[in-house]
């Protein structure tokens, strides 16, 4: 990372932390600090994303299941994106690739 960019990142991280503890809206905070809202929000999204925990798949062992019914075996609900209904278990690698 370039030296100037690193300084900018440090500056906006400090501003971000001050904003989070201020209880103010982002636009109001930016106006009071005389900083450009779009630039501040660019950095705020980066800092928020880096604070989110990273989730990984874990292997789950199941016995072979034979389905002799027209009823779904499993359903995977995706927030705001619908659902996948399985009539037989898919390969774990396929599910992982689908959700990546």
Coordinates of C-alpha atoms in Angstrom, one line a residue:
X1 CA 0.0 0.0 0.0
X2 CA 1.3 3.4 -0.9
X3 CA 2.3 5.7 1.9
X4 CA -0.3 8.4 1.0
X5 CA -3.0 5.8 0.8
X6 CA -2.0 4.3 4.1
X7 CA -2.2 7.7 5.8
X8 CA -5.6 8.3 4.2
X9 CA -6.8 4.9 5.5
X10 CA -5.6 5.7 9.0
X11 CA -7.3 9.1 8.9
X12 CA -10.6 7.7 7.7
X13 CA -10.4 4.8 10.2
X14 CA -10.1 7.3 13.0
X15 CA -13.0 9.3 11.6
X16 CA -15.0 6.1 11.2
X17 CA -14.5 5.2 14.8
X18 CA -15.4 8.7 16.0
X19 CA -18.5 8.6 13.8
X20 CA -19.6 5.2 15.2
X21 CA -19.3 6.5 18.8
X22 CA -20.9 9.8 18.0
X23 CA -24.5 8.5 17.5
X24 CA -24.9 11.0 14.6
X25 CA -25.9 10.2 11.0
X26 CA -23.1 9.9 8.5
X27 CA -24.1 13.0 6.5
X28 CA -24.4 15.2 9.6
X29 CA -21.0 13.9 10.9
X30 CA -19.4 14.6 7.5
X31 CA -20.8 18.1 7.4
X32 CA -19.5 18.8 10.9
X33 CA -16.1 17.4 10.1
X34 CA -16.0 19.2 6.7
X35 CA -15.3 16.0 4.8
X36 CA -16.8 14.7 1.6
X37 CA -19.6 12.3 2.3
X38 CA -19.0 10.0 -0.7
X39 CA -15.3 9.5 0.3
X40 CA -16.2 8.9 3.9
X41 CA -18.8 6.4 3.0
X42 CA -16.4 4.5 0.7
X43 CA -14.0 4.0 3.6
X44 CA -16.9 3.3 6.1
X45 CA -18.1 0.4 3.9
X46 CA -14.6 -1.0 3.7
X47 CA -14.1 -0.9 7.5
X48 CA -17.5 -2.4 8.1
X49 CA -16.9 -5.3 5.7
X50 CA -13.5 -6.0 7.2
X51 CA -15.1 -6.3 10.7
X52 CA -17.6 -9.0 9.5
X53 CA -16.7 -12.5 10.5
X54 CA -15.6 -14.8 7.7
X55 CA -17.7 -18.0 7.5
X56 CA -16.4 -21.2 6.0
X57 CA -18.0 -24.5 5.1
X58 CA -17.5 -27.4 7.4
X59 CA -17.8 -31.0 6.3
X60 CA -20.9 -32.8 7.4
X61 CA -21.1 -36.6 7.2
X62 CA -24.5 -38.1 6.4
X63 CA -25.6 -41.6 5.5
X64 CA -26.8 -42.3 2.0
X65 CA -30.5 -41.5 1.9
X66 CA -32.8 -42.9 -0.7
X67 CA -35.8 -40.9 -1.5
X68 CA -38.9 -42.8 -2.7
X69 CA -41.2 -39.9 -2.4
X70 CA -42.1 -36.8 -4.4
X71 CA -41.6 -34.8 -1.2
X72 CA -38.5 -32.5 -0.9
X73 CA -35.6 -33.9 1.1
X74 CA -34.1 -30.5 1.9
X75 CA -34.7 -26.8 1.4
X76 CA -32.0 -24.1 1.4
X77 CA -33.5 -20.7 2.0
X78 CA -31.5 -17.8 0.7
X79 CA -32.2 -14.4 2.2
X80 CA -34.0 -12.2 -0.3
X81 CA -33.1 -14.6 -3.1
X82 CA -35.6 -17.4 -2.8
X83 CA -35.0 -21.0 -2.0
X84 CA -33.5 -24.1 -3.5
X85 CA -35.5 -27.3 -3.0
X86 CA -33.7 -30.6 -3.2
X87 CA -35.3 -34.0 -3.9
X88 CA -32.0 -35.6 -3.4
X89 CA -28.8 -34.4 -1.6
X90 CA -26.4 -32.5 -3.9
X91 CA -22.7 -32.9 -3.7
X92 CA -21.2 -30.6 -1.0
X93 CA -18.7 -29.1 -3.5
X94 CA -21.6 -28.1 -5.7
X95 CA -23.4 -26.3 -2.9
X96 CA -20.2 -24.6 -1.9
X97 CA -19.5 -23.4 -5.5
X98 CA -23.1 -22.2 -5.8
X99 CA -22.9 -20.0 -2.7
X100 CA -19.4 -18.7 -3.3

